[in-house]
Amino acid sequence: MKVICTLQNASLEISGVKFEVLEDGRLVSEEIEDETAELFASVPGYSIVTDDDLPGPELTAAQKKAAEKQAKADKAAADKIADDAAKQKVIDDQVAADQAAADLAAAEKAKTDGVF
């Protein structure tokens, strides 16, 4: 578990636990035992957090550009898959229609030939 400290002028090491400064000025502890985290959380100004609650690192311009490029590529791939699936559905529907027509023709022929 980790804890966040919102106290001003707090040290980067408190009771033997190391903290680092977040972009917004709060401090976040290193990974600590649950019992230790709960002890910190019992003090006003400290709270238990998960990694999901913490802000992510700020992306550089190059990382943002790469992420945008990857998102475009992912969308293009998803669009192609959807397009291919739509084309395959048309083919499958045509095959099913052709089979239904063949079955109907065979049933009609059997009827006229007296096999039915």
PDB file of C-alpha atoms in Angstrom:
ATOM      1  CA  MET A   1       0.000   0.000   0.000  1.00  0.00           C
ATOM      2  CA  LYS A   2       0.959   3.634  -0.337  1.00  0.00           C
ATOM      3  CA  VAL A   3      -0.089   6.766   1.514  1.00  0.00           C
ATOM      4  CA  ILE A   4      -0.405  10.360   0.417  1.00  0.00           C
ATOM      5  CA  CYS A   5       0.730  13.171   2.678  1.00  0.00           C
ATOM      6  CA  THR A   6      -0.855  16.594   2.191  1.00  0.00           C
ATOM      7  CA  LEU A   7       0.906  18.272   5.118  1.00  0.00           C
ATOM      8  CA  GLN A   8       3.008  21.284   4.239  1.00  0.00           C
ATOM      9  CA  ASN A   9       6.728  21.110   4.973  1.00  0.00           C
ATOM     10  CA  ALA A  10       6.636  17.326   5.450  1.00  0.00           C
ATOM     11  CA  SER A  11       9.947  15.530   5.147  1.00  0.00           C
ATOM     12  CA  LEU A  12      10.839  13.115   2.361  1.00  0.00           C
ATOM     13  CA  GLU A  13      11.376  10.475   5.043  1.00  0.00           C
ATOM     14  CA  ILE A  14       8.831  10.102   7.815  1.00  0.00           C
ATOM     15  CA  SER A  15       9.140   7.421  10.482  1.00  0.00           C
ATOM     16  CA  GLY A  16      11.574   5.524   8.286  1.00  0.00           C
ATOM     17  CA  VAL A  17       9.250   5.585   5.251  1.00  0.00           C
ATOM     18  CA  LYS A  18      10.538   7.332   2.129  1.00  0.00           C
ATOM     19  CA  PHE A  19       8.239   9.738   0.260  1.00  0.00           C
ATOM     20  CA  GLU A  20       8.544  11.405  -3.121  1.00  0.00           C
ATOM     21  CA  VAL A  21       6.979  14.633  -4.335  1.00  0.00           C
ATOM     22  CA  LEU A  22       4.135  14.421  -6.857  1.00  0.00           C
ATOM     23  CA  GLU A  23       3.612  17.062  -9.550  1.00  0.00           C
ATOM     24  CA  ASP A  24       0.852  18.675  -7.495  1.00  0.00           C
ATOM     25  CA  GLY A  25       3.132  19.026  -4.459  1.00  0.00           C
ATOM     26  CA  ARG A  26       1.700  16.181  -2.389  1.00  0.00           C
ATOM     27  CA  LEU A  27       3.978  13.445  -1.131  1.00  0.00           C
ATOM     28  CA  VAL A  28       3.467   9.755  -1.883  1.00  0.00           C
ATOM     29  CA  SER A  29       5.121   7.017   0.120  1.00  0.00           C
ATOM     30  CA  GLU A  30       7.039   4.063  -1.147  1.00  0.00           C
ATOM     31  CA  GLU A  31       5.190   0.733  -0.998  1.00  0.00           C
ATOM     32  CA  ILE A  32       4.600  -0.064   2.695  1.00  0.00           C
ATOM     33  CA  GLU A  33       2.933  -2.746   4.783  1.00  0.00           C
ATOM     34  CA  ASP A  34      -0.847  -2.444   5.217  1.00  0.00           C
ATOM     35  CA  GLU A  35      -0.488  -2.016   8.967  1.00  0.00           C
ATOM     36  CA  THR A  36       1.978   0.861   8.525  1.00  0.00           C
ATOM     37  CA  ALA A  37      -0.273   2.512   5.932  1.00  0.00           C
ATOM     38  CA  GLU A  38      -3.246   2.273   8.270  1.00  0.00           C
ATOM     39  CA  LEU A  39      -1.178   3.833  11.050  1.00  0.00           C
ATOM     40  CA  PHE A  40      -0.252   6.768   8.799  1.00  0.00           C
ATOM     41  CA  ALA A  41      -3.886   7.092   7.642  1.00  0.00           C
ATOM     42  CA  SER A  42      -5.010   7.488  11.252  1.00  0.00           C
ATOM     43  CA  VAL A  43      -3.141  10.820  11.332  1.00  0.00           C
ATOM     44  CA  PRO A  44      -4.856  13.872   9.782  1.00  0.00           C
ATOM     45  CA  GLY A  45      -3.142  14.820   6.517  1.00  0.00           C
ATOM     46  CA  TYR A  46      -2.412  11.232   5.463  1.00  0.00           C
ATOM     47  CA  SER A  47      -4.580   8.894   3.409  1.00  0.00           C
ATOM     48  CA  ILE A  48      -4.198   5.489   1.802  1.00  0.00           C
ATOM     49  CA  VAL A  49      -4.126   5.472  -2.004  1.00  0.00           C
ATOM     50  CA  THR A  50      -3.834   2.971  -4.820  1.00  0.00           C
ATOM     51  CA  ASP A  51      -1.724   3.406  -7.923  1.00  0.00           C
ATOM     52  CA  ASP A  52      -4.951   4.203  -9.822  1.00  0.00           C
ATOM     53  CA  ASP A  53      -5.469   7.244  -7.557  1.00  0.00           C
ATOM     54  CA  LEU A  54      -2.036   8.648  -8.344  1.00  0.00           C
ATOM     55  CA  PRO A  55      -1.447  10.994 -11.260  1.00  0.00           C
ATOM     56  CA  GLY A  56       0.477   9.464 -14.122  1.00  0.00           C
ATOM     57  CA  PRO A  57       3.752  10.894 -15.313  1.00  0.00           C
ATOM     58  CA  GLU A  58       3.522  13.888 -17.605  1.00  0.00           C
ATOM     59  CA  LEU A  59       4.119  12.840 -21.204  1.00  0.00           C
ATOM     60  CA  THR A  60       6.717  14.545 -23.341  1.00  0.00           C
ATOM     61  CA  ALA A  61       5.717  16.017 -26.711  1.00  0.00           C
ATOM     62  CA  ALA A  62       7.377  13.057 -28.453  1.00  0.00           C
ATOM     63  CA  GLN A  63       5.489  10.576 -26.257  1.00  0.00           C
ATOM     64  CA  LYS A  64       2.194  12.378 -26.939  1.00  0.00           C
ATOM     65  CA  LYS A  65       2.884  12.320 -30.687  1.00  0.00           C
ATOM     66  CA  ALA A  66       3.763   8.618 -30.530  1.00  0.00           C
ATOM     67  CA  ALA A  67       0.591   7.890 -28.531  1.00  0.00           C
ATOM     68  CA  GLU A  68      -1.526   9.807 -31.059  1.00  0.00           C
ATOM     69  CA  LYS A  69       0.152   7.947 -33.932  1.00  0.00           C
ATOM     70  CA  GLN A  70      -0.490   4.623 -32.187  1.00  0.00           C
ATOM     71  CA  ALA A  71      -4.131   5.575 -31.534  1.00  0.00           C
ATOM     72  CA  LYS A  72      -4.559   6.384 -35.252  1.00  0.00           C
ATOM     73  CA  ALA A  73      -2.972   3.079 -36.238  1.00  0.00           C
ATOM     74  CA  ASP A  74      -5.194   1.209 -33.755  1.00  0.00           C
ATOM     75  CA  LYS A  75      -8.303   2.936 -35.160  1.00  0.00           C
ATOM     76  CA  ALA A  76      -7.275   2.149 -38.742  1.00  0.00           C
ATOM     77  CA  ALA A  77      -6.728  -1.506 -37.798  1.00  0.00           C
ATOM     78  CA  ALA A  78     -10.099  -1.650 -36.008  1.00  0.00           C
ATOM     79  CA  ASP A  79     -11.809  -0.026 -39.010  1.00  0.00           C
ATOM     80  CA  LYS A  80     -10.199  -2.563 -41.360  1.00  0.00           C
ATOM     81  CA  ILE A  81     -11.320  -5.447 -39.159  1.00  0.00           C
ATOM     82  CA  ALA A  82     -14.871  -4.055 -39.094  1.00  0.00           C
ATOM     83  CA  ASP A  83     -14.800  -3.554 -42.883  1.00  0.00           C
ATOM     84  CA  ASP A  84     -13.477  -7.080 -43.444  1.00  0.00           C
ATOM     85  CA  ALA A  85     -16.174  -8.462 -41.132  1.00  0.00           C
ATOM     86  CA  ALA A  86     -18.873  -6.582 -43.059  1.00  0.00           C
ATOM     87  CA  LYS A  87     -17.518  -7.938 -46.366  1.00  0.00           C
ATOM     88  CA  GLN A  88     -17.419 -11.459 -44.929  1.00  0.00           C
ATOM     89  CA  LYS A  89     -21.033 -11.105 -43.740  1.00  0.00           C
ATOM     90  CA  VAL A  90     -22.122 -10.176 -47.290  1.00  0.00           C
ATOM     91  CA  ILE A  91     -20.319 -13.255 -48.612  1.00  0.00           C
ATOM     92  CA  ASP A  92     -21.792 -15.496 -45.894  1.00  0.00           C
ATOM     93  CA  ASP A  93     -25.295 -14.125 -46.540  1.00  0.00           C
ATOM     94  CA  GLN A  94     -24.887 -14.785 -50.287  1.00  0.00           C
ATOM     95  CA  VAL A  95     -23.661 -18.334 -49.629  1.00  0.00           C
ATOM     96  CA  ALA A  96     -26.642 -18.938 -47.316  1.00  0.00           C
ATOM     97  CA  ALA A  97     -29.051 -17.515 -49.906  1.00  0.00           C
ATOM     98  CA  ASP A  98     -27.510 -19.672 -52.668  1.00  0.00           C
ATOM     99  CA  GLN A  99     -27.773 -22.760 -50.428  1.00  0.00           C
ATOM    100  CA  ALA A 100     -31.407 -21.974 -49.593  1.00  0.00           C
ATOM    101  CA  ALA A 101     -32.180 -21.561 -53.308  1.00  0.00           C
ATOM    102  CA  ALA A 102     -30.417 -24.858 -54.103  1.00  0.00           C
ATOM    103  CA  ASP A 103     -32.331 -26.635 -51.331  1.00  0.00           C
ATOM    104  CA  LEU A 104     -35.626 -25.215 -52.597  1.00  0.00           C
ATOM    105  CA  ALA A 105     -34.809 -26.238 -56.184  1.00  0.00           C
ATOM    106  CA  ALA A 106     -33.897 -29.749 -55.017  1.00  0.00           C
ATOM    107  CA  ALA A 107     -37.141 -30.030 -53.048  1.00  0.00           C
ATOM    108  CA  GLU A 108     -39.155 -28.856 -56.070  1.00  0.00           C
ATOM    109  CA  LYS A 109     -37.346 -31.337 -58.346  1.00  0.00           C
ATOM    110  CA  ALA A 110     -37.929 -34.162 -55.882  1.00  0.00           C
ATOM    111  CA  LYS A 111     -41.606 -33.216 -55.766  1.00  0.00           C
ATOM    112  CA  THR A 112     -41.971 -33.220 -59.555  1.00  0.00           C
ATOM    113  CA  ASP A 113     -39.987 -36.422 -59.959  1.00  0.00           C
ATOM    114  CA  GLY A 114     -42.270 -38.105 -57.448  1.00  0.00           C
ATOM    115  CA  VAL A 115     -39.523 -38.907 -54.984  1.00  0.00           C
ATOM    116  CA  PHE A 116     -41.171 -36.849 -52.305  1.00  0.00           C
TER     117      PHE A 116
END
